[in-house]
């Protein structure tokens, strides 16, 4: 893969540590239960995905969660529970990105939402005294562009928007469904497992 010029990174599970069960447990204390399916990987309610593509507002999202509760949690309590899954971005990964950025054009593609985005962008600013988005030539967030992984449309959008060639682009993600979506449009891929992001170097040289 020595012809790789561009690397598109996922965020959660690749750059940022995530602990989704922390949010599930926090919701349970607020009386919000059964929000994921039996596998624990997919939300049972479509409003989660609507929020992820900016189809509904923060208030509509919070009200949807409030309506699932058998208690009466405040919006701030729901936000705190929703953000419980957001953990740190380890310095070694940030340093690794900075080094990669010297030789490759880096991009970000994240399925996210405005509440989570504010949480991790603020946390990064506080930890590193700089903007997280500055690590990338361009950051693509699902709720801002109205499409999400693993839809082929999101990968085609990035290629066109940033004028990239699929054959010169590597996509790095921890979800196999997203990896498969990128492969369908001809993008090279690296499947991260157990946060083993640094090993992408093995496919670059």
Short mmCIF file of C-alpha atoms in Angstrom, two decimals:
data_model
loop_
_atom_site.label_atom_id
_atom_site.label_comp_id
_atom_site.label_asym_id
_atom_site.label_seq_id
_atom_site.Cartn_x
_atom_site.Cartn_y
_atom_site.Cartn_z
CA UNK A 1 0.00 0.00 0.00
CA UNK A 2 2.91 2.34 -0.59
CA UNK A 3 0.68 4.48 -2.84
CA UNK A 4 -1.43 5.65 0.11
CA UNK A 5 -1.55 9.44 0.37
CA UNK A 6 -4.66 9.96 2.50
CA UNK A 7 -5.80 8.35 5.74
CA UNK A 8 -9.39 8.68 7.01
CA UNK A 9 -9.78 7.91 10.70
CA UNK A 10 -12.80 6.91 12.72
CA UNK A 11 -12.97 8.56 16.15
CA UNK A 12 -14.52 6.37 18.85
CA UNK A 13 -12.73 3.07 19.34
CA UNK A 14 -9.79 4.25 17.25
CA UNK A 15 -8.58 7.64 18.52
CA UNK A 16 -10.90 8.12 21.47
CA UNK A 17 -11.59 5.53 24.15
CA UNK A 18 -15.27 4.60 24.44
CA UNK A 19 -17.28 2.72 27.04
CA UNK A 20 -20.85 2.44 25.75
CA UNK A 21 -22.00 0.25 28.70
CA UNK A 22 -21.31 3.23 30.99
CA UNK A 23 -24.03 5.16 29.17
CA UNK A 24 -26.39 2.17 29.19
CA UNK A 25 -25.94 1.84 32.96
CA UNK A 26 -26.30 5.57 33.52
CA UNK A 27 -29.55 5.57 31.55
CA UNK A 28 -30.88 2.71 33.66
CA UNK A 29 -30.46 4.82 36.80
CA UNK A 30 -32.62 7.44 35.09
CA UNK A 31 -35.32 4.89 34.31
CA UNK A 32 -34.35 4.62 30.64
CA UNK A 33 -34.05 0.94 29.79
CA UNK A 34 -33.86 -1.45 26.85
CA UNK A 35 -32.33 1.03 24.44
CA UNK A 36 -30.03 -1.49 22.73
CA UNK A 37 -30.80 -4.80 21.05
CA UNK A 38 -29.66 -8.23 22.22
CA UNK A 39 -26.22 -7.81 20.68
CA UNK A 40 -25.68 -4.55 22.53
CA UNK A 41 -24.42 -2.90 19.33
CA UNK A 42 -27.53 -1.31 17.86
CA UNK A 43 -30.09 1.08 19.31
CA UNK A 44 -33.68 -0.10 19.34
CA UNK A 45 -35.08 3.35 18.56
CA UNK A 46 -34.62 5.21 15.29
CA UNK A 47 -34.28 8.62 16.95
CA UNK A 48 -30.70 7.74 17.94
CA UNK A 49 -29.79 7.46 14.28
CA UNK A 50 -31.91 10.47 13.32
CA UNK A 51 -29.89 12.52 15.82
CA UNK A 52 -26.67 11.15 14.34
CA UNK A 53 -27.49 12.59 10.92
CA UNK A 54 -28.86 15.88 12.23
CA UNK A 55 -32.42 14.98 11.33
CA UNK A 56 -33.72 15.93 14.78
CA UNK A 57 -32.62 18.64 17.22
CA UNK A 58 -30.91 18.17 20.58
CA UNK A 59 -34.15 19.03 22.34
CA UNK A 60 -36.12 16.46 20.31
CA UNK A 61 -33.47 13.84 21.11
CA UNK A 62 -33.55 14.61 24.82
CA UNK A 63 -37.35 14.63 24.88
CA UNK A 64 -37.39 11.24 23.12
CA UNK A 65 -35.16 9.82 25.86
CA UNK A 66 -37.22 11.53 28.56
CA UNK A 67 -40.35 9.85 27.17
CA UNK A 68 -38.69 6.44 27.53
CA UNK A 69 -38.06 6.98 31.22
CA UNK A 70 -40.29 5.77 34.00
CA UNK A 71 -38.88 8.62 36.10
CA UNK A 72 -38.58 12.34 35.37
CA UNK A 73 -34.91 13.04 34.64
CA UNK A 74 -33.80 16.54 33.72
CA UNK A 75 -32.29 17.22 30.35
CA UNK A 76 -28.93 17.81 32.02
CA UNK A 77 -29.09 14.42 33.73
CA UNK A 78 -29.82 12.79 30.37
CA UNK A 79 -26.92 14.66 28.75
CA UNK A 80 -24.56 13.54 31.50
CA UNK A 81 -25.66 9.93 31.07
CA UNK A 82 -25.38 10.17 27.27
CA UNK A 83 -21.85 11.52 27.59
CA UNK A 84 -20.75 8.87 30.10
CA UNK A 85 -19.40 6.71 27.26
CA UNK A 86 -16.97 9.46 26.15
CA UNK A 87 -13.53 8.77 27.60
CA UNK A 88 -10.05 10.13 26.97
CA UNK A 89 -7.95 10.51 23.84
CA UNK A 90 -4.57 9.10 24.96
CA UNK A 91 -1.56 11.28 24.28
CA UNK A 92 0.29 8.53 22.43
CA UNK A 93 -2.47 8.37 19.82
CA UNK A 94 -2.52 12.14 19.40
CA UNK A 95 1.26 12.19 19.00
CA UNK A 96 0.97 9.36 16.48
CA UNK A 97 -1.52 11.39 14.43
CA UNK A 98 0.75 14.42 14.51
CA UNK A 99 3.63 12.33 13.20
CA UNK A 100 1.47 10.73 10.49
CA UNK A 101 0.28 14.15 9.43
CA UNK A 102 3.82 15.02 8.34
CA UNK A 103 3.65 12.48 5.52
CA UNK A 104 -0.06 11.90 4.85
CA UNK A 105 -3.22 13.96 4.46
CA UNK A 106 -5.35 13.03 7.46
CA UNK A 107 -9.14 13.14 7.60
CA UNK A 108 -11.74 12.25 10.21
CA UNK A 109 -15.07 10.50 9.61
CA UNK A 110 -17.21 10.02 12.70
CA UNK A 111 -20.76 8.88 13.30
CA UNK A 112 -21.51 11.30 16.09
CA UNK A 113 -23.94 13.95 17.31
CA UNK A 114 -23.86 17.52 18.56
CA UNK A 115 -23.99 16.61 22.27
CA UNK A 116 -21.10 14.16 22.10
CA UNK A 117 -19.16 16.47 19.80
CA UNK A 118 -19.24 19.34 22.28
CA UNK A 119 -18.13 17.00 25.07
CA UNK A 120 -15.04 15.59 23.36
CA UNK A 121 -14.01 18.79 21.58
CA UNK A 122 -14.11 20.70 24.86
CA UNK A 123 -12.25 17.89 26.67
CA UNK A 124 -9.55 17.86 23.99
CA UNK A 125 -9.19 21.63 24.17
CA UNK A 126 -8.77 21.43 27.94
CA UNK A 127 -6.26 18.58 27.75
CA UNK A 128 -4.14 19.72 24.81
CA UNK A 129 -4.84 23.46 24.60
CA UNK A 130 -5.55 23.15 20.88
CA UNK A 131 -8.40 22.24 18.53
CA UNK A 132 -8.91 18.55 17.82
CA UNK A 133 -10.01 19.33 14.27
CA UNK A 134 -6.60 20.91 13.56
CA UNK A 135 -5.14 17.38 13.49
CA UNK A 136 -6.93 16.80 10.19
CA UNK A 137 -7.10 18.36 6.77
CA UNK A 138 -10.86 18.07 7.21
CA UNK A 139 -13.14 16.50 9.79
CA UNK A 140 -16.43 14.97 8.65
CA UNK A 141 -19.12 14.53 11.31
CA UNK A 142 -22.27 12.61 10.43
CA UNK A 143 -24.68 15.08 12.05
CA UNK A 144 -23.15 17.93 10.05
CA UNK A 145 -23.15 16.23 6.64
CA UNK A 146 -26.45 14.34 7.02
CA UNK A 147 -25.10 10.87 6.17
CA UNK A 148 -23.41 8.18 8.23
CA UNK A 149 -21.30 5.08 8.01
CA UNK A 150 -21.58 2.41 6.71
CA UNK A 151 -23.57 3.98 3.84
CA UNK A 152 -21.54 4.03 0.64
CA UNK A 153 -22.80 7.58 0.10
CA UNK A 154 -20.68 8.93 2.96
CA UNK A 155 -17.48 7.50 1.52
CA UNK A 156 -18.28 8.78 -1.96
CA UNK A 157 -19.04 12.18 -0.44
CA UNK A 158 -15.62 12.41 1.20
CA UNK A 159 -13.80 11.31 -1.94
CA UNK A 160 -15.60 13.95 -4.01
CA UNK A 161 -15.58 16.72 -1.43
CA UNK A 162 -11.83 16.46 -0.74
CA UNK A 163 -10.91 15.39 -4.28
CA UNK A 164 -9.38 12.08 -3.17
CA UNK A 165 -8.71 8.93 -5.17
CA UNK A 166 -10.06 5.77 -3.50
CA UNK A 167 -6.95 3.81 -4.46
CA UNK A 168 -4.76 6.35 -2.63
CA UNK A 169 -6.93 6.44 0.49
CA UNK A 170 -6.84 4.28 3.62
CA UNK A 171 -9.85 4.11 5.97
CA UNK A 172 -9.25 3.15 9.60
CA UNK A 173 -12.21 1.98 11.73
CA UNK A 174 -13.02 -0.48 14.50
CA UNK A 175 -16.42 -1.57 13.11
CA UNK A 176 -16.34 -4.23 10.42
CA UNK A 177 -19.57 -2.95 8.84
CA UNK A 178 -17.93 0.44 8.27
CA UNK A 179 -14.82 -1.23 6.87
CA UNK A 180 -17.00 -3.13 4.39
CA UNK A 181 -18.79 0.07 3.39
CA UNK A 182 -15.50 1.75 2.50
CA UNK A 183 -14.30 -1.31 0.59
CA UNK A 184 -17.40 -1.17 -1.62
CA UNK A 185 -16.23 2.14 -3.08
CA UNK A 186 -12.64 0.96 -3.56
CA UNK A 187 -11.05 2.53 -0.47
CA UNK A 188 -8.24 0.58 1.22
CA UNK A 189 -9.01 -0.33 4.82
CA UNK A 190 -7.47 -1.21 8.17
CA UNK A 191 -9.67 -2.80 10.83
CA UNK A 192 -8.63 -1.62 14.29
CA UNK A 193 -9.09 -4.14 17.08
CA UNK A 194 -8.49 -3.42 20.76
CA UNK A 195 -7.37 0.15 19.96
CA UNK A 196 -4.37 -1.17 18.03
CA UNK A 197 -4.20 1.95 15.87
CA UNK A 198 -0.42 2.20 15.59
CA UNK A 199 -0.21 -1.04 13.61
CA UNK A 200 -1.61 0.73 10.54
CA UNK A 201 2.06 1.46 9.85
CA UNK A 202 2.38 -2.18 8.80
CA UNK A 203 0.05 -1.58 5.85
CA UNK A 204 1.57 1.75 4.91
CA UNK A 205 5.09 0.51 4.26
#
